[in-house]
Short mmCIF file of C-alpha atoms and ligand atoms in Angstrom, two decimals:
data_model
loop_
_atom_site.label_atom_id
_atom_site.label_comp_id
_atom_site.label_asym_id
_atom_site.label_seq_id
_atom_site.Cartn_x
_atom_site.Cartn_y
_atom_site.Cartn_z
CA MET A 568 -19.99 5.11 -8.47
CA THR A 569 -23.54 3.92 -9.21
CA ASN A 570 -25.97 2.82 -6.57
CA THR A 571 -27.12 -0.38 -8.25
CA ALA A 572 -27.00 -2.87 -5.39
CA LEU A 573 -30.74 -3.27 -5.09
CA SER A 574 -31.33 -3.64 -8.80
CA GLN A 575 -28.38 -5.99 -9.28
CA GLY A 576 -29.41 -9.54 -10.03
CA PRO A 577 -27.59 -12.42 -8.40
CA VAL A 578 -25.74 -13.26 -11.61
CA ASP A 579 -24.33 -9.73 -11.84
CA LEU A 580 -23.26 -9.94 -8.24
CA ILE A 581 -21.53 -13.27 -8.78
CA ARG A 582 -19.82 -11.90 -11.88
CA GLU A 583 -18.63 -8.87 -9.95
CA ALA A 584 -17.42 -11.07 -7.08
CA PHE A 585 -15.44 -13.30 -9.45
CA HIS A 586 -13.89 -10.24 -11.06
CA TYR A 587 -12.61 -8.91 -7.73
CA GLN A 588 -11.65 -12.39 -6.54
CA SER A 589 -9.40 -12.96 -9.55
CA ARG A 590 -7.98 -9.44 -9.22
CA PHE A 591 -7.02 -9.58 -5.56
CA ALA A 592 -6.61 -13.27 -4.62
CA GLY A 593 -2.99 -13.87 -3.65
CA SER A 594 -2.58 -10.31 -2.49
CA THR A 595 -1.97 -9.34 1.10
CA MET A 596 -4.63 -7.52 3.09
CA VAL A 597 -4.12 -6.15 6.56
CA PHE A 598 -7.16 -5.89 8.85
CA LYS A 599 -6.82 -3.51 11.77
CA ILE A 600 -9.81 -4.22 14.02
CA ASP A 601 -10.63 -2.09 17.06
CA PHE A 602 -11.47 -3.84 20.32
CA PRO A 603 -15.16 -2.73 20.60
CA VAL A 604 -15.85 -4.59 17.34
CA THR A 605 -14.91 -7.87 19.08
CA GLU A 606 -17.69 -7.24 21.63
CA ASP A 607 -20.35 -6.89 18.95
CA PRO A 608 -22.76 -9.78 18.26
CA ASN A 609 -21.68 -9.70 14.58
CA PHE A 610 -17.98 -10.25 15.41
CA PRO A 611 -18.16 -14.03 14.71
CA LEU A 612 -19.64 -13.24 11.28
CA LEU A 613 -16.81 -10.82 10.55
CA MET A 614 -14.32 -13.53 11.49
CA LYS A 615 -16.18 -16.02 9.34
CA ASP A 616 -15.78 -13.68 6.36
CA LEU A 617 -12.05 -13.24 7.03
CA ALA A 618 -11.69 -17.02 7.32
CA LEU A 619 -13.46 -17.40 3.99
CA LEU A 620 -11.07 -14.93 2.39
CA ALA A 621 -8.02 -16.73 3.79
CA GLN A 622 -9.38 -20.08 2.66
CA THR A 623 -9.92 -18.80 -0.89
CA GLY A 624 -6.38 -17.51 -1.33
CA PHE A 625 -6.30 -14.00 0.13
CA ARG A 626 -3.37 -13.37 2.44
CA VAL A 627 -5.10 -12.13 5.58
CA VAL A 628 -3.11 -10.38 8.32
CA ILE A 629 -4.91 -9.32 11.51
CA VAL A 630 -3.90 -6.49 13.83
CA PRO A 631 -6.24 -6.39 16.84
CA GLY A 632 -6.66 -3.11 18.68
CA ALA A 633 -6.87 -3.69 22.44
CA LYS A 634 -7.04 -0.18 23.89
CA GLU A 635 -10.38 -0.44 25.73
CA TRP A 636 -9.60 -3.91 27.08
CA ILE A 637 -6.21 -2.73 28.34
CA ASP A 638 -8.03 0.19 30.06
CA THR A 639 -10.39 -2.29 31.74
CA VAL A 640 -7.60 -4.58 32.95
CA LEU A 641 -5.49 -1.68 34.22
CA ASN A 642 -8.52 -0.20 36.03
CA GLU A 643 -9.17 -3.54 37.68
CA HIS A 644 -5.62 -3.43 39.02
CA GLY A 645 -5.88 0.18 40.14
CA ILE A 646 -3.43 1.45 37.53
CA VAL A 647 -4.18 4.86 36.03
CA SER A 648 -2.63 5.57 32.62
CA ASN A 649 -1.28 8.95 31.65
CA TYR A 650 -1.38 10.04 28.05
CA SER A 651 0.86 12.07 25.80
CA GLY A 652 -1.64 13.30 23.19
CA ALA A 653 -3.54 10.20 22.09
CA GLN A 654 -0.70 7.91 23.16
CA ARG A 655 -0.75 5.93 26.38
CA ILE A 656 2.35 6.19 28.54
CA THR A 657 2.68 2.58 29.58
CA GLN A 658 4.40 2.48 32.97
CA SER A 659 6.88 -0.36 33.21
CA ALA A 660 4.96 -1.75 36.22
CA ALA A 661 1.80 -1.92 34.07
CA MET A 662 3.48 -3.85 31.28
CA PRO A 663 2.66 -7.39 32.50
CA PHE A 664 -1.04 -6.41 32.61
CA VAL A 665 -0.86 -4.78 29.18
CA GLU A 666 0.71 -7.92 27.73
CA MET A 667 -1.93 -10.08 29.36
CA ALA A 668 -4.72 -7.88 27.95
CA ALA A 669 -3.18 -7.68 24.46
CA PHE A 670 -2.71 -11.44 24.17
CA HIS A 671 -6.18 -12.06 25.58
CA VAL A 672 -7.68 -9.99 22.75
CA ALA A 673 -5.47 -11.71 20.16
CA THR A 674 -6.67 -15.08 21.45
CA ARG A 675 -10.27 -14.03 20.92
CA PHE A 676 -9.50 -13.62 17.23
CA MET A 677 -7.79 -16.99 17.08
CA THR A 678 -10.71 -18.66 18.82
CA ALA A 679 -13.25 -17.02 16.50
CA LEU A 680 -11.26 -18.13 13.43
CA SER A 681 -10.99 -21.68 14.69
CA GLY A 682 -14.81 -21.63 14.78
CA SER A 683 -14.50 -21.46 10.98
CA ARG A 684 -11.94 -24.27 11.04
CA LEU A 685 -9.10 -21.94 10.26
CA ASP A 686 -5.80 -22.08 12.13
CA ALA A 687 -4.17 -18.75 12.90
CA VAL A 688 -0.85 -17.84 14.49
CA ILE A 689 -0.29 -15.23 17.19
CA GLY A 690 3.36 -14.29 17.10
CA ASN A 691 6.15 -11.91 17.92
CA PHE A 692 6.31 -10.48 14.43
CA VAL A 693 7.19 -6.96 15.55
CA ARG A 694 10.55 -5.72 16.73
CA ALA A 695 10.03 -2.59 18.79
CA ARG A 696 12.11 0.12 20.34
CA GLY A 697 11.19 2.41 23.20
CA LEU A 698 9.95 5.91 22.39
CA GLY A 699 12.25 7.24 25.11
CA VAL A 700 11.61 10.75 26.36
CA VAL A 701 9.16 12.82 24.27
CA ASP A 702 8.65 16.51 25.06
CA GLY A 703 10.18 15.92 28.48
CA LEU A 704 7.87 12.96 29.23
CA ASP A 705 9.39 9.53 29.82
CA MET A 706 7.29 7.19 27.64
CA GLU A 707 8.58 4.21 29.70
CA SER A 708 7.31 0.96 28.08
CA THR A 709 5.55 2.65 25.15
CA GLY A 710 7.36 1.71 21.99
CA THR A 711 7.26 2.09 18.25
CA VAL A 712 7.82 -0.34 15.40
CA ASP A 713 11.45 -0.96 14.61
CA LYS A 714 10.96 -3.79 12.14
CA ILE A 715 8.24 -6.12 10.90
CA PHE A 716 9.43 -9.70 10.47
CA THR A 717 8.00 -10.12 6.98
CA GLY A 718 9.86 -13.40 6.38
CA SER A 719 8.05 -15.19 9.23
CA ILE A 720 4.72 -13.56 8.38
CA ASN A 721 4.98 -14.62 4.75
CA LYS A 722 5.84 -18.22 5.70
CA ILE A 723 2.65 -18.38 7.75
CA LEU A 724 0.62 -16.73 5.00
CA ASP A 725 1.94 -19.31 2.54
CA LEU A 726 0.20 -21.91 4.74
CA ARG A 727 -3.05 -19.90 4.33
CA MET A 728 -3.05 -19.06 8.04
CA PRO A 729 -3.68 -15.50 9.18
CA PRO A 730 -0.87 -14.13 11.35
CA ILE A 731 -2.22 -12.13 14.31
CA LEU A 732 -0.07 -9.21 15.51
CA PRO A 733 -0.94 -8.12 19.08
CA CYS A 734 -0.02 -4.60 20.17
CA ILE A 735 3.22 -5.79 21.79
CA GLY A 736 6.65 -5.64 20.22
CA LEU A 737 9.94 -6.97 21.57
CA SER A 738 13.19 -5.03 21.42
CA ALA A 739 16.31 -6.66 19.97
CA ALA A 740 17.24 -7.50 23.58
CA GLY A 741 13.82 -9.07 24.22
CA LYS A 742 12.24 -6.23 26.23
CA PRO A 743 8.48 -5.93 25.63
CA TYR A 744 6.95 -2.62 24.55
CA ASN A 745 3.35 -1.57 24.13
CA VAL A 746 3.01 -0.37 20.51
CA ALA A 747 -0.13 1.31 19.16
CA SER A 748 -1.99 -1.10 16.88
CA ASP A 749 -2.38 1.73 14.33
CA GLU A 750 1.40 1.87 14.05
CA ILE A 751 1.70 -1.90 13.73
CA ALA A 752 -1.00 -2.05 11.04
CA LEU A 753 0.66 0.77 9.10
CA ALA A 754 4.15 -0.72 9.30
CA ALA A 755 2.91 -4.24 8.48
CA ALA A 756 0.86 -3.07 5.47
CA ALA A 757 3.85 -1.10 4.13
CA ALA A 758 6.45 -3.80 4.79
CA LEU A 759 4.32 -6.59 3.33
CA GLY A 760 3.41 -4.53 0.24
CA ALA A 761 -0.28 -5.01 1.15
CA ALA A 762 -2.79 -4.30 -1.60
CA LYS A 763 -5.28 -3.13 1.01
CA LEU A 764 -5.49 -1.99 4.59
CA PHE A 765 -8.87 -2.27 6.30
CA ILE A 766 -9.49 0.01 9.27
CA ILE A 767 -12.41 -1.59 11.07
CA SER A 768 -13.99 0.23 13.98
CA LEU A 769 -17.38 1.37 15.23
CA ASN A 770 -17.07 4.63 13.28
CA GLY A 771 -17.26 3.21 9.79
CA ALA A 772 -17.40 5.43 6.74
CA PHE A 773 -16.27 9.02 7.07
CA ARG A 774 -19.34 11.25 7.06
CA LYS A 775 -20.13 14.78 6.15
CA GLU A 776 -22.24 15.78 9.18
CA GLY A 777 -20.73 18.38 11.45
CA ARG A 778 -17.57 18.72 9.38
CA ARG A 779 -16.08 21.51 7.37
CA LEU A 780 -15.24 19.84 4.09
CA PRO A 781 -14.09 20.88 0.64
CA ASP A 782 -17.19 21.42 -1.59
CA ASP A 783 -16.59 18.90 -4.33
CA LEU A 784 -16.42 15.65 -2.31
CA GLU A 785 -18.46 12.71 -3.58
CA THR A 786 -21.04 11.49 -1.03
CA ASP A 787 -23.93 9.07 -1.24
CA GLU A 788 -27.50 9.93 -0.26
CA ASN A 789 -26.72 9.20 3.41
CA GLY A 790 -23.81 11.62 3.62
CA ARG A 791 -21.21 8.84 3.45
CA ILE A 792 -18.03 9.90 1.73
CA VAL A 793 -17.47 7.03 -0.63
CA ARG A 794 -13.93 7.62 -1.77
CA LEU A 795 -11.13 10.06 -1.20
CA THR A 796 -7.77 10.65 -2.77
CA PRO A 797 -4.80 11.30 -0.46
CA VAL A 798 -4.84 14.93 -1.57
CA GLU A 799 -8.50 15.25 -0.51
CA VAL A 800 -7.70 13.62 2.85
CA GLU A 801 -4.92 16.16 3.34
CA ALA A 802 -7.41 18.96 2.63
CA ILE A 803 -9.93 17.53 5.15
CA LEU A 804 -7.27 17.21 7.84
CA ALA A 805 -6.06 20.73 7.15
CA VAL A 806 -9.56 22.28 7.44
CA ASN A 807 -10.58 20.27 10.49
CA GLY A 808 -7.45 20.92 12.47
CA ASN A 809 -5.81 18.61 14.94
CA ALA A 810 -7.08 15.00 14.83
CA HIS A 811 -6.41 14.61 18.56
CA GLY A 812 -9.39 12.97 20.26
CA ASP A 813 -11.38 12.76 17.00
CA ARG A 814 -11.16 9.09 16.09
CA PRO A 815 -12.71 9.35 12.57
CA LEU A 816 -10.14 12.04 11.72
CA GLN A 817 -7.37 9.88 13.24
CA GLU A 818 -8.53 7.01 11.02
CA LEU A 819 -8.30 9.27 7.97
CA ALA A 820 -4.83 10.38 9.07
CA LEU A 821 -3.80 6.71 9.38
CA ALA A 822 -5.24 5.99 5.92
CA LEU A 823 -3.27 8.91 4.50
CA ARG A 824 -0.01 7.66 6.01
CA ALA A 825 -0.69 4.16 4.67
CA SER A 826 -1.38 5.57 1.23
CA ARG A 827 1.83 7.60 1.32
CA ALA A 828 3.66 4.41 2.37
CA GLY A 829 2.52 2.72 -0.85
CA VAL A 830 -0.72 0.91 0.15
CA GLU A 831 -2.97 1.43 -2.86
CA ARG A 832 -6.35 1.20 -1.15
CA ILE A 833 -7.40 1.76 2.42
CA HIS A 834 -10.97 0.96 3.46
CA ILE A 835 -12.53 2.44 6.58
CA ILE A 836 -15.56 0.37 7.53
CA ASP A 837 -17.98 -0.31 10.38
CA GLY A 838 -17.19 -3.69 11.97
CA ARG A 839 -20.76 -4.13 13.22
CA GLU A 840 -22.25 -4.09 9.76
CA GLU A 841 -22.81 -7.62 8.56
CA GLY A 842 -20.84 -8.44 5.40
CA ALA A 843 -19.15 -5.02 5.29
CA VAL A 844 -15.74 -6.44 4.36
CA LEU A 845 -17.16 -8.61 1.57
CA ARG A 846 -19.29 -5.75 0.25
CA GLU A 847 -16.29 -3.45 0.24
CA LEU A 848 -14.11 -6.06 -1.48
CA PHE A 849 -16.43 -7.70 -3.95
CA SER A 850 -18.80 -5.04 -5.13
CA ASN A 851 -18.17 -1.70 -6.69
CA LEU A 852 -20.62 -0.21 -4.23
CA GLY A 853 -18.81 -0.75 -0.94
CA SER A 854 -20.10 0.41 2.41
CA GLY A 855 -17.24 2.42 3.86
CA THR A 856 -14.86 5.13 2.78
CA MET A 857 -12.03 4.15 0.51
CA VAL A 858 -8.83 6.17 0.37
CA TYR A 859 -7.12 5.27 -2.85
CA ALA A 860 -3.94 6.42 -4.46
CA ASP A 861 -4.14 6.96 -8.15
CA ALA A 862 -1.75 4.43 -9.72
CA TYR A 863 0.42 7.31 -10.95
CA GLU A 864 0.01 9.61 -7.98
CA SER A 865 3.43 8.80 -6.54
CA ILE A 866 5.10 9.42 -9.90
CA ARG A 867 6.38 12.87 -10.82
CA PRO A 868 8.91 14.50 -13.13
CA LEU A 869 12.56 14.44 -12.08
CA LYS A 870 14.03 17.42 -10.22
CA SER A 871 17.75 18.21 -10.36
CA ALA A 872 18.02 17.35 -6.66
CA ASP A 873 16.86 13.78 -7.43
CA ILE A 874 19.75 13.03 -9.79
CA PRO A 875 22.05 11.51 -7.11
CA ASP A 876 19.15 9.29 -6.01
CA ILE A 877 18.47 7.90 -9.46
CA LEU A 878 22.18 7.39 -10.07
CA ARG A 879 22.22 5.36 -6.86
CA LEU A 880 19.36 3.22 -8.26
CA MET A 881 21.02 2.79 -11.62
CA GLU A 882 24.65 2.29 -10.51
CA PRO A 883 24.50 -1.50 -9.82
CA LEU A 884 22.59 -2.00 -13.08
CA MET A 885 25.07 0.12 -15.05
CA ARG A 886 27.92 -1.83 -13.48
CA GLN A 887 26.35 -5.10 -14.66
CA GLY A 888 25.85 -3.63 -18.13
CA ILE A 889 22.05 -3.97 -17.88
CA LEU A 890 21.64 -0.22 -18.27
CA ILE A 891 23.95 1.93 -20.38
CA ARG A 892 26.17 4.25 -18.37
CA ARG A 893 24.86 7.77 -17.75
CA ASP A 894 26.28 10.46 -15.52
CA SER A 895 24.69 13.44 -13.84
CA VAL A 896 25.53 15.77 -16.74
CA VAL A 897 23.80 13.53 -19.30
CA ILE A 898 20.76 13.12 -17.05
CA GLN A 899 20.60 16.86 -16.32
CA GLU A 900 20.59 17.59 -20.07
CA LYS A 901 17.56 15.34 -20.56
CA LYS A 902 15.96 16.11 -17.20
CA GLU A 903 12.49 16.71 -18.66
CA ASP A 904 12.45 13.15 -20.05
CA TYR A 905 12.71 11.47 -16.65
CA ALA A 906 10.05 10.45 -14.14
CA VAL A 907 10.55 9.14 -10.61
CA PHE A 908 8.46 7.10 -8.19
CA GLU A 909 8.58 8.63 -4.73
CA ILE A 910 7.39 7.02 -1.51
CA ASP A 911 7.58 9.01 1.71
CA GLY A 912 10.15 11.38 0.27
CA SER A 913 12.51 8.69 -1.10
CA ILE A 914 12.91 7.69 -4.71
CA HIS A 915 12.37 4.01 -5.42
CA ALA A 916 12.07 3.79 -9.19
CA CYS A 917 12.76 5.83 -12.29
CA GLY A 918 12.42 5.80 -16.06
CA ALA A 919 12.68 8.09 -19.06
CA LEU A 920 10.96 8.77 -22.36
CA HIS A 921 13.30 10.15 -25.03
CA GLU A 922 11.85 11.50 -28.28
CA TRP A 923 13.61 10.68 -31.55
CA GLY A 924 11.30 12.22 -34.12
CA GLU A 925 9.18 10.26 -36.62
CA ASP A 926 6.50 10.17 -33.88
CA GLN A 927 8.51 7.65 -31.92
CA GLY A 928 9.73 7.66 -28.33
CA GLU A 929 12.18 5.43 -26.48
CA ILE A 930 11.56 4.17 -22.97
CA ALA A 931 14.89 3.96 -21.19
CA ALA A 932 16.63 3.97 -17.83
CA VAL A 933 13.82 2.03 -16.16
CA ALA A 934 15.06 0.90 -12.76
CA THR A 935 13.44 -0.14 -9.50
CA ASP A 936 15.12 -0.08 -6.10
CA MET A 937 16.00 -3.73 -5.38
CA VAL A 938 14.24 -3.58 -2.00
CA TYR A 939 11.03 -2.52 -3.76
CA THR A 940 10.90 -4.96 -6.69
CA ASP A 941 7.74 -6.91 -7.57
CA ARG A 942 5.41 -4.25 -6.17
CA GLY A 943 4.32 -2.88 -9.51
CA LEU A 944 6.60 0.20 -9.41
CA GLY A 945 8.29 -0.66 -12.72
CA ARG A 946 4.94 -1.35 -14.40
CA ARG A 947 3.55 1.94 -13.14
CA ILE A 948 6.58 3.94 -14.27
CA VAL A 949 6.27 2.44 -17.76
CA GLY A 950 2.48 3.08 -17.69
CA TYR A 951 3.13 6.72 -16.77
CA LEU A 952 5.65 7.08 -19.61
CA ILE A 953 3.22 5.50 -22.06
CA ASP A 954 0.56 8.02 -20.98
CA LYS A 955 3.07 10.80 -21.43
CA ALA A 956 3.93 9.53 -24.93
CA LYS A 957 0.24 9.41 -25.84
CA LYS A 958 -0.29 12.96 -24.61
CA LYS A 959 2.59 14.08 -26.81
CA GLY A 960 0.84 12.45 -29.77
CA LEU A 961 3.54 9.81 -30.35
CA GLN A 962 2.50 6.83 -32.47
CA ARG A 963 4.96 4.25 -31.24
CA ILE A 964 7.31 3.68 -28.35
CA PHE A 965 10.19 1.29 -28.22
CA VAL A 966 12.78 0.01 -25.80
CA LEU A 967 16.26 -1.43 -26.32
CA THR A 968 16.99 -4.18 -23.87
CA ILE A 969 19.47 -6.97 -23.33
CA ARG A 970 17.91 -8.73 -20.31
CA THR A 971 14.36 -7.54 -19.79
CA GLN A 972 12.55 -8.61 -22.94
CA ASP A 973 10.12 -10.94 -21.14
CA TRP A 974 9.07 -8.16 -18.80
CA PHE A 975 8.37 -5.72 -21.63
CA GLU A 976 6.49 -8.49 -23.48
CA SER A 977 4.32 -8.94 -20.39
CA LEU A 978 3.52 -5.21 -20.68
CA GLY A 979 2.33 -5.62 -24.28
CA PHE A 980 5.53 -4.83 -26.18
CA ALA A 981 6.46 -6.99 -29.21
CA GLU A 982 9.84 -7.65 -30.79
CA ALA A 983 10.71 -5.33 -33.66
CA SER A 984 13.68 -4.82 -35.97
CA VAL A 985 16.51 -2.31 -35.64
CA GLU A 986 15.39 -0.98 -39.04
CA SER A 987 12.07 0.08 -37.50
CA LEU A 988 13.85 2.58 -35.22
CA PRO A 989 13.72 6.27 -36.15
CA GLU A 990 16.73 7.24 -38.24
CA LYS A 991 18.41 9.38 -35.55
CA ARG A 992 18.31 6.45 -33.10
CA ARG A 993 19.31 3.87 -35.70
CA LYS A 994 22.45 5.84 -36.47
CA ILE A 995 23.73 5.54 -32.90
CA TYR A 996 22.54 1.95 -32.34
CA ASP A 997 25.45 0.14 -30.67
CA LYS A 998 25.82 -3.15 -32.52
CA SER A 999 28.39 -4.48 -30.04
CA ARG A 1000 25.77 -4.33 -27.28
CA GLY A 1001 23.33 -6.41 -29.35
CA SER A 1002 20.24 -4.96 -27.66
CA LYS A 1003 16.89 -6.27 -28.82
CA VAL A 1004 14.20 -3.83 -29.91
CA PHE A 1005 10.71 -4.13 -28.46
CA SER A 1006 7.94 -1.76 -29.43
CA LEU A 1007 4.37 -0.83 -28.67
CA ASP A 1008 1.93 0.92 -31.02
CA LEU A 1009 -0.01 3.63 -29.25
CA ASP A 1010 -3.07 3.98 -31.42
C1 COA B 1985 12.61 -4.75 -14.77
C2 COA B 1985 12.32 -3.94 -13.53
C3 COA B 1985 12.25 -2.47 -13.90
C4 COA B 1985 10.99 -4.42 -12.94
O1 COA B 1985 10.67 -3.61 -11.84
P1 COA B 1985 9.55 -4.03 -10.75
O2 COA B 1985 9.16 -2.78 -10.08
O3 COA B 1985 10.05 -5.16 -9.92
O4 COA B 1985 8.42 -4.55 -11.72
P2 COA B 1985 6.89 -4.90 -11.43
O5 COA B 1985 6.66 -5.01 -9.96
O6 COA B 1985 6.08 -3.95 -12.21
O7 COA B 1985 6.78 -6.33 -12.11
C5 COA B 1985 7.29 -7.44 -11.45
C6 COA B 1985 7.01 -8.68 -12.27
O8 COA B 1985 7.90 -8.70 -13.40
C7 COA B 1985 8.73 -9.85 -13.32
N1 COA B 1985 10.07 -9.47 -13.77
C8 COA B 1985 10.94 -8.64 -13.19
N2 COA B 1985 12.07 -8.56 -13.93
C9 COA B 1985 11.90 -9.36 -15.00
C10 COA B 1985 12.69 -9.70 -16.12
N3 COA B 1985 13.93 -9.23 -16.27
N4 COA B 1985 12.17 -10.53 -17.03
C11 COA B 1985 10.92 -11.04 -16.88
N5 COA B 1985 10.12 -10.75 -15.85
C12 COA B 1985 10.60 -9.93 -14.90
C13 COA B 1985 8.72 -10.26 -11.85
O9 COA B 1985 8.99 -11.62 -11.68
C14 COA B 1985 7.29 -9.92 -11.44
O10 COA B 1985 6.43 -10.93 -11.88
P3 COA B 1985 5.05 -11.25 -11.08
O11 COA B 1985 4.25 -9.97 -11.13
O12 COA B 1985 4.45 -12.35 -11.87
O13 COA B 1985 5.49 -11.60 -9.70
C15 COA B 1985 13.40 -4.13 -12.42
O14 COA B 1985 13.55 -5.51 -12.18
C16 COA B 1985 14.74 -3.54 -12.78
O15 COA B 1985 15.07 -2.47 -12.29
N6 COA B 1985 15.52 -4.27 -13.62
C17 COA B 1985 16.82 -3.82 -14.02
C18 COA B 1985 16.77 -2.69 -15.03
C19 COA B 1985 16.12 -3.05 -16.34
O16 COA B 1985 16.24 -4.16 -16.84
N7 COA B 1985 15.46 -2.05 -16.96
C20 COA B 1985 14.79 -2.21 -18.22
C21 COA B 1985 15.65 -1.75 -19.34
S1 COA B 1985 15.27 -0.07 -19.75
#
């Protein structure tokens, strides 16, 4: 990353902004904003920037943190909270006050957005369930996310209105629970397939001072760690021990979980810094710490233990004749050819690259879990297989398809003839299936 902000002319900045605007407009971004940020004089400016983003086509979701305000309200009513680790044990008697405080904070966001002439919707978008008894402690009205109502959220986003998710969830029977806003932000970002999660607090970028860190981390001249991969975050958390009570470490841990749940980029920024969100979004300089998953990081070679999982993915497609039938023996024989996309320990997409000689490879058995379609998993699996083919020195890859030609065309493949296939593959080409050949030159 180059530090060119000061030397950048306005035209370069505008160009850069347009580039990012066209790349991310239409994508969902979740903003988790801690309560102290709402008390800062720059809070209205932050809201103005979020309103601007929503008005220009970004799908903005807001998750307000309310911890400190809940503390204040409970104190005023003489209620002392007990904690289990960092988690408040919300007594059932305190719940009406917690709800009041949570909705009060959510309303502050709505009011600030209406100052920018933007309507927003505070809603019950979270179904919760009680945590029950943890380590012998009754967590009473403290809950966790059971389900995010993505359908309702998306309807509101389609109207260009930011949905606001207070830290309250309702059980299926309508009982309210206090749910940590970190958990809501994480679950919402994962369920909505968010392109980005912003963690906005008073801490801002993760810094080097006073920390034991791996040697090779990239920092700027002020000790700000500019970007981290999930693997680097894991290393930091491992060296610095338990995140309990250390909010910057907790924020990194949250970013790691979001990344593992499929959110590509997580930005940790200081909510007091004017324009921090815009700088982070629209310039390659940024002002916080970005945790980013390499596009192929969740993809790995197939292990024998994964075979039942990929058969489960492929079964409905094999039944419909979209994919040719394979069984576990056939897959095991060609195990090295397969790659899988894993999120949080489950497999959600797969694909294979079979070599046929004559410097050609076939991309096959590409399948995405139906619940995870349209999130770029298929594109990334094919991208990974193309990289693999290039590393093997192949000149050309091809695919035989009966239903997915448009998709492969959108990935740069072009129609080719059966005669162009390598001889070994041509010999077993099944005419009765009538598959079309699409190919991509790799030079
Ligand atoms: C094709 C398939 C792998 C795409 O997976 P995916 O993870 O949803 O793909 P991506 O998220 O990368 O791409 C989604 C985009 O492709 C489009 N798309 C999906 N299937 C398509 C098809 N059959 N034809 C044309 N476009 C298609 C989607 O509409 C979406 O478009 P958008 O980005 O403009 O919204 C998946 O739909 C699948 O498993 N299909 C059945 C198996 C198959 O046909 N395999 C290929 C033969 S080897």
